[in-house]
Amino acid sequence: MNFIQLTRFGVNLSDVTLPIASFSPLYEQIKAMILASLQASEWLPGAAIPSEMELAARYAVSQGTVRKAIDELAAQNLLVRRQGKGTFVATHQEDEWQYRFLRLAPDSGEKFHLTNQFLSCEKTKASVYVANLLKLKAGDPIIHIDRVQSFAGKPIVFEEIFLPGVRFKGLDLEALNTWHGPMYAFYEGHYATHMVRAEEKIKAVAADAVLAKHLHLKEGAPLLSVERVAFTYGNKPVEIRHARYDTLEQHYENKLN
């Protein structure tokens, strides 16, 4: 079995991005086929995928091979196993996944819940820097969003968000202000875009006049600058998020294995 057989299962190869491997292990090929179905939105975020027995019959392989492929996708947080219920496509709609990419946590140990205040949502053109990160051409249409996030009534995060204009066509400030959940869940529900991984760059900065105003700080106050690029299936970058965190009573937390 090889990747060319994907067309047997109703997946259009032109719509997916897969590596070409002539001698990859069988479970890796099955993993690629399942990933292709996720990319093609055959199974949407939050939905159950077919059972291991059904997938084994579909791909004409053993259940053990399917299980190993699913185990790897679950380890990558693309699928979620639920005891006695089956395997589901990961979704940012669920409470435990809403802040999956957020590493900011209160020093107090309280449960973190951020409230949003969207300041602007403008259609503009991609700079060379933004275009390179989003794999676009300079001057391509993008959407630029500014927002402030607060915890316990205090603003602690100022963010600039950049999105490809074509993928997020029609997005405006009204739509954002009527949404009260996490942004990544909004992308899933309204634009069929599921964030599966992210890359970050972190450094210390000082608050300028604009940041000081939005975060109720003095100019020059220390902030943590975090630039994140988030990717959907097929390793496609679909969001840049430049956040500045007030870490006076919060900290950046990361667990390394």
mmCIF file with all atom_site columns, C-alpha atoms in Angstrom, residues 132-226:
data_model
loop_
_atom_site.group_PDB
_atom_site.id
_atom_site.type_symbol
_atom_site.label_atom_id
_atom_site.label_alt_id
_atom_site.label_comp_id
_atom_site.label_asym_id
_atom_site.label_entity_id
_atom_site.label_seq_id
_atom_site.pdbx_PDB_ins_code
_atom_site.Cartn_x
_atom_site.Cartn_y
_atom_site.Cartn_z
_atom_site.occupancy
_atom_site.B_iso_or_equiv
_atom_site.pdbx_formal_charge
_atom_site.auth_seq_id
_atom_site.auth_comp_id
_atom_site.auth_asym_id
_atom_site.auth_atom_id
_atom_site.pdbx_PDB_model_num
ATOM 1  C CA . ASN A 1 132 ? 6.796   35.569 4.884  1.00 0.00 ? 132 ASN A CA 1
ATOM 2  C CA . LEU A 1 133 ? 5.374   34.115 8.101  1.00 0.00 ? 133 LEU A CA 1
ATOM 3  C CA . LEU A 1 134 ? 1.975   33.360 6.541  1.00 0.00 ? 134 LEU A CA 1
ATOM 4  C CA . LYS A 1 135 ? 3.449   32.090 3.253  1.00 0.00 ? 135 LYS A CA 1
ATOM 5  C CA . LEU A 1 136 ? 1.762   34.882 1.305  1.00 0.00 ? 136 LEU A CA 1
ATOM 6  C CA . LYS A 1 137 ? 2.996   37.526 -1.105 1.00 0.00 ? 137 LYS A CA 1
ATOM 7  C CA . ALA A 1 138 ? 3.733   41.034 0.136  1.00 0.00 ? 138 ALA A CA 1
ATOM 8  C CA . GLY A 1 139 ? 0.616   43.113 -0.475 1.00 0.00 ? 139 GLY A CA 1
ATOM 9  C CA . ASP A 1 140 ? -1.793  40.167 -0.271 1.00 0.00 ? 140 ASP A CA 1
ATOM 10 C CA . PRO A 1 141 ? -4.986  40.899 1.706  1.00 0.00 ? 141 PRO A CA 1
ATOM 11 C CA . ILE A 1 142 ? -4.816  40.204 5.431  1.00 0.00 ? 142 ILE A CA 1
ATOM 12 C CA . ILE A 1 143 ? -6.938  40.997 8.480  1.00 0.00 ? 143 ILE A CA 1
ATOM 13 C CA . HIS A 1 144 ? -5.335  42.853 11.391 1.00 0.00 ? 144 HIS A CA 1
ATOM 14 C CA . ILE A 1 145 ? -7.034  42.555 14.788 1.00 0.00 ? 145 ILE A CA 1
ATOM 15 C CA . ASP A 1 146 ? -6.165  44.335 18.032 1.00 0.00 ? 146 ASP A CA 1
ATOM 16 C CA . ARG A 1 147 ? -7.523  43.092 21.337 1.00 0.00 ? 147 ARG A CA 1
ATOM 17 C CA . VAL A 1 148 ? -6.982  43.376 25.072 1.00 0.00 ? 148 VAL A CA 1
ATOM 18 C CA . GLN A 1 149 ? -7.467  40.405 27.386 1.00 0.00 ? 149 GLN A CA 1
ATOM 19 C CA . SER A 1 150 ? -8.216  40.836 31.071 1.00 0.00 ? 150 SER A CA 1
ATOM 20 C CA . PHE A 1 151 ? -8.032  38.588 34.112 1.00 0.00 ? 151 PHE A CA 1
ATOM 21 C CA . ALA A 1 152 ? -10.079 39.358 37.236 1.00 0.00 ? 152 ALA A CA 1
ATOM 22 C CA . GLY A 1 153 ? -10.985 42.719 35.731 1.00 0.00 ? 153 GLY A CA 1
ATOM 23 C CA . LYS A 1 154 ? -7.389  43.779 35.059 1.00 0.00 ? 154 LYS A CA 1
ATOM 24 C CA . PRO A 1 155 ? -5.968  44.049 31.499 1.00 0.00 ? 155 PRO A CA 1
ATOM 25 C CA . ILE A 1 156 ? -2.875  41.843 31.251 1.00 0.00 ? 156 ILE A CA 1
ATOM 26 C CA . VAL A 1 157 ? -2.502  41.044 27.530 1.00 0.00 ? 157 VAL A CA 1
ATOM 27 C CA . PHE A 1 158 ? -2.400  43.244 24.439 1.00 0.00 ? 158 PHE A CA 1
ATOM 28 C CA . GLU A 1 159 ? -2.456  41.309 21.173 1.00 0.00 ? 159 GLU A CA 1
ATOM 29 C CA . GLU A 1 160 ? -2.100  41.999 17.487 1.00 0.00 ? 160 GLU A CA 1
ATOM 30 C CA . ILE A 1 161 ? -3.469  39.190 15.323 1.00 0.00 ? 161 ILE A CA 1
ATOM 31 C CA . PHE A 1 162 ? -2.816  38.783 11.593 1.00 0.00 ? 162 PHE A CA 1
ATOM 32 C CA . LEU A 1 163 ? -4.902  36.436 9.430  1.00 0.00 ? 163 LEU A CA 1
ATOM 33 C CA . PRO A 1 164 ? -4.931  35.625 5.689  1.00 0.00 ? 164 PRO A CA 1
ATOM 34 C CA . GLY A 1 165 ? -7.726  37.685 4.155  1.00 0.00 ? 165 GLY A CA 1
ATOM 35 C CA . VAL A 1 166 ? -8.859  35.013 1.689  1.00 0.00 ? 166 VAL A CA 1
ATOM 36 C CA . ARG A 1 167 ? -9.253  32.248 4.305  1.00 0.00 ? 167 ARG A CA 1
ATOM 37 C CA . PHE A 1 168 ? -11.044 34.570 6.764  1.00 0.00 ? 168 PHE A CA 1
ATOM 38 C CA . LYS A 1 169 ? -13.111 36.499 4.271  1.00 0.00 ? 169 LYS A CA 1
ATOM 39 C CA . GLY A 1 170 ? -15.939 38.534 5.818  1.00 0.00 ? 170 GLY A CA 1
ATOM 40 C CA . LEU A 1 171 ? -14.484 38.619 9.331  1.00 0.00 ? 171 LEU A CA 1
ATOM 41 C CA . ASP A 1 172 ? -15.296 41.931 11.024 1.00 0.00 ? 172 ASP A CA 1
ATOM 42 C CA . LEU A 1 173 ? -15.387 43.575 14.439 1.00 0.00 ? 173 LEU A CA 1
ATOM 43 C CA . GLU A 1 174 ? -19.097 42.865 14.930 1.00 0.00 ? 174 GLU A CA 1
ATOM 44 C CA . ALA A 1 175 ? -18.587 39.122 14.439 1.00 0.00 ? 175 ALA A CA 1
ATOM 45 C CA . LEU A 1 176 ? -15.736 39.107 16.948 1.00 0.00 ? 176 LEU A CA 1
ATOM 46 C CA . ASN A 1 177 ? -17.648 41.089 19.554 1.00 0.00 ? 177 ASN A CA 1
ATOM 47 C CA . THR A 1 178 ? -20.615 38.714 19.401 1.00 0.00 ? 178 THR A CA 1
ATOM 48 C CA . TRP A 1 179 ? -18.339 35.726 20.061 1.00 0.00 ? 179 TRP A CA 1
ATOM 49 C CA . HIS A 1 180 ? -17.582 34.942 23.703 1.00 0.00 ? 180 HIS A CA 1
ATOM 50 C CA . GLY A 1 181 ? -15.442 31.831 23.415 1.00 0.00 ? 181 GLY A CA 1
ATOM 51 C CA . PRO A 1 182 ? -11.783 31.247 22.509 1.00 0.00 ? 182 PRO A CA 1
ATOM 52 C CA . MET A 1 183 ? -10.563 32.520 19.142 1.00 0.00 ? 183 MET A CA 1
ATOM 53 C CA . TYR A 1 184 ? -9.435  29.108 17.950 1.00 0.00 ? 184 TYR A CA 1
ATOM 54 C CA . ALA A 1 185 ? -12.913 27.714 18.532 1.00 0.00 ? 185 ALA A CA 1
ATOM 55 C CA . PHE A 1 186 ? -14.267 30.655 16.511 1.00 0.00 ? 186 PHE A CA 1
ATOM 56 C CA . TYR A 1 187 ? -11.951 29.756 13.639 1.00 0.00 ? 187 TYR A CA 1
ATOM 57 C CA . GLU A 1 188 ? -13.181 26.155 13.782 1.00 0.00 ? 188 GLU A CA 1
ATOM 58 C CA . GLY A 1 189 ? -16.873 26.981 13.845 1.00 0.00 ? 189 GLY A CA 1
ATOM 59 C CA . HIS A 1 190 ? -16.921 29.828 11.324 1.00 0.00 ? 190 HIS A CA 1
ATOM 60 C CA . TYR A 1 191 ? -14.003 29.146 8.991  1.00 0.00 ? 191 TYR A CA 1
ATOM 61 C CA . ALA A 1 192 ? -13.358 25.388 9.231  1.00 0.00 ? 192 ALA A CA 1
ATOM 62 C CA . THR A 1 193 ? -9.807  26.161 10.352 1.00 0.00 ? 193 THR A CA 1
ATOM 63 C CA . HIS A 1 194 ? -8.361  24.026 13.129 1.00 0.00 ? 194 HIS A CA 1
ATOM 64 C CA . MET A 1 195 ? -5.107  25.054 14.780 1.00 0.00 ? 195 MET A CA 1
ATOM 65 C CA . VAL A 1 196 ? -2.956  21.987 15.349 1.00 0.00 ? 196 VAL A CA 1
ATOM 66 C CA . ARG A 1 197 ? 0.414   23.397 16.410 1.00 0.00 ? 197 ARG A CA 1
ATOM 67 C CA . ALA A 1 198 ? 2.253   26.647 17.030 1.00 0.00 ? 198 ALA A CA 1
ATOM 68 C CA . GLU A 1 199 ? 5.735   28.132 17.139 1.00 0.00 ? 199 GLU A CA 1
ATOM 69 C CA . GLU A 1 200 ? 6.702   30.978 19.468 1.00 0.00 ? 200 GLU A CA 1
ATOM 70 C CA . LYS A 1 201 ? 9.463   33.535 19.904 1.00 0.00 ? 201 LYS A CA 1
ATOM 71 C CA . ILE A 1 202 ? 9.786   35.162 23.332 1.00 0.00 ? 202 ILE A CA 1
ATOM 72 C CA . LYS A 1 203 ? 11.694  38.183 24.582 1.00 0.00 ? 203 LYS A CA 1
ATOM 73 C CA . ALA A 1 204 ? 11.499  40.917 27.206 1.00 0.00 ? 204 ALA A CA 1
ATOM 74 C CA . VAL A 1 205 ? 10.366  44.411 26.133 1.00 0.00 ? 205 VAL A CA 1
ATOM 75 C CA . ALA A 1 206 ? 9.419   47.711 27.744 1.00 0.00 ? 206 ALA A CA 1
ATOM 76 C CA . ALA A 1 207 ? 5.912   49.157 27.465 1.00 0.00 ? 207 ALA A CA 1
ATOM 77 C CA . ASP A 1 208 ? 5.617   52.062 25.043 1.00 0.00 ? 208 ASP A CA 1
ATOM 78 C CA . ALA A 1 209 ? 2.888   54.696 25.351 1.00 0.00 ? 209 ALA A CA 1
ATOM 79 C CA . VAL A 1 210 ? 0.284   52.611 23.496 1.00 0.00 ? 210 VAL A CA 1
ATOM 80 C CA . LEU A 1 211 ? 0.909   49.437 25.492 1.00 0.00 ? 211 LEU A CA 1
ATOM 81 C CA . ALA A 1 212 ? 1.032   51.363 28.762 1.00 0.00 ? 212 ALA A CA 1
ATOM 82 C CA . LYS A 1 213 ? -2.353  52.889 27.994 1.00 0.00 ? 213 LYS A CA 1
ATOM 83 C CA . HIS A 1 214 ? -4.041  49.598 27.120 1.00 0.00 ? 214 HIS A CA 1
ATOM 84 C CA . LEU A 1 215 ? -2.524  47.639 30.016 1.00 0.00 ? 215 LEU A CA 1
ATOM 85 C CA . HIS A 1 216 ? -2.869  50.417 32.612 1.00 0.00 ? 216 HIS A CA 1
ATOM 86 C CA . LEU A 1 217 ? 0.875   50.535 33.238 1.00 0.00 ? 217 LEU A CA 1
ATOM 87 C CA . LYS A 1 218 ? 3.609   53.150 33.317 1.00 0.00 ? 218 LYS A CA 1
ATOM 88 C CA . GLU A 1 219 ? 5.719   53.644 30.214 1.00 0.00 ? 219 GLU A CA 1
ATOM 89 C CA . GLY A 1 220 ? 8.813   51.512 30.431 1.00 0.00 ? 220 GLY A CA 1
ATOM 90 C CA . ALA A 1 221 ? 7.138   48.820 32.536 1.00 0.00 ? 221 ALA A CA 1
ATOM 91 C CA . PRO A 1 222 ? 8.569   45.344 31.754 1.00 0.00 ? 222 PRO A CA 1
ATOM 92 C CA . LEU A 1 223 ? 6.499   43.110 29.490 1.00 0.00 ? 223 LEU A CA 1
ATOM 93 C CA . LEU A 1 224 ? 6.930   39.686 27.935 1.00 0.00 ? 224 LEU A CA 1
ATOM 94 C CA . SER A 1 225 ? 6.636   39.752 24.140 1.00 0.00 ? 225 SER A CA 1
ATOM 95 C CA . VAL A 1 226 ? 5.444   36.479 22.597 1.00 0.00 ? 226 VAL A CA 1
#
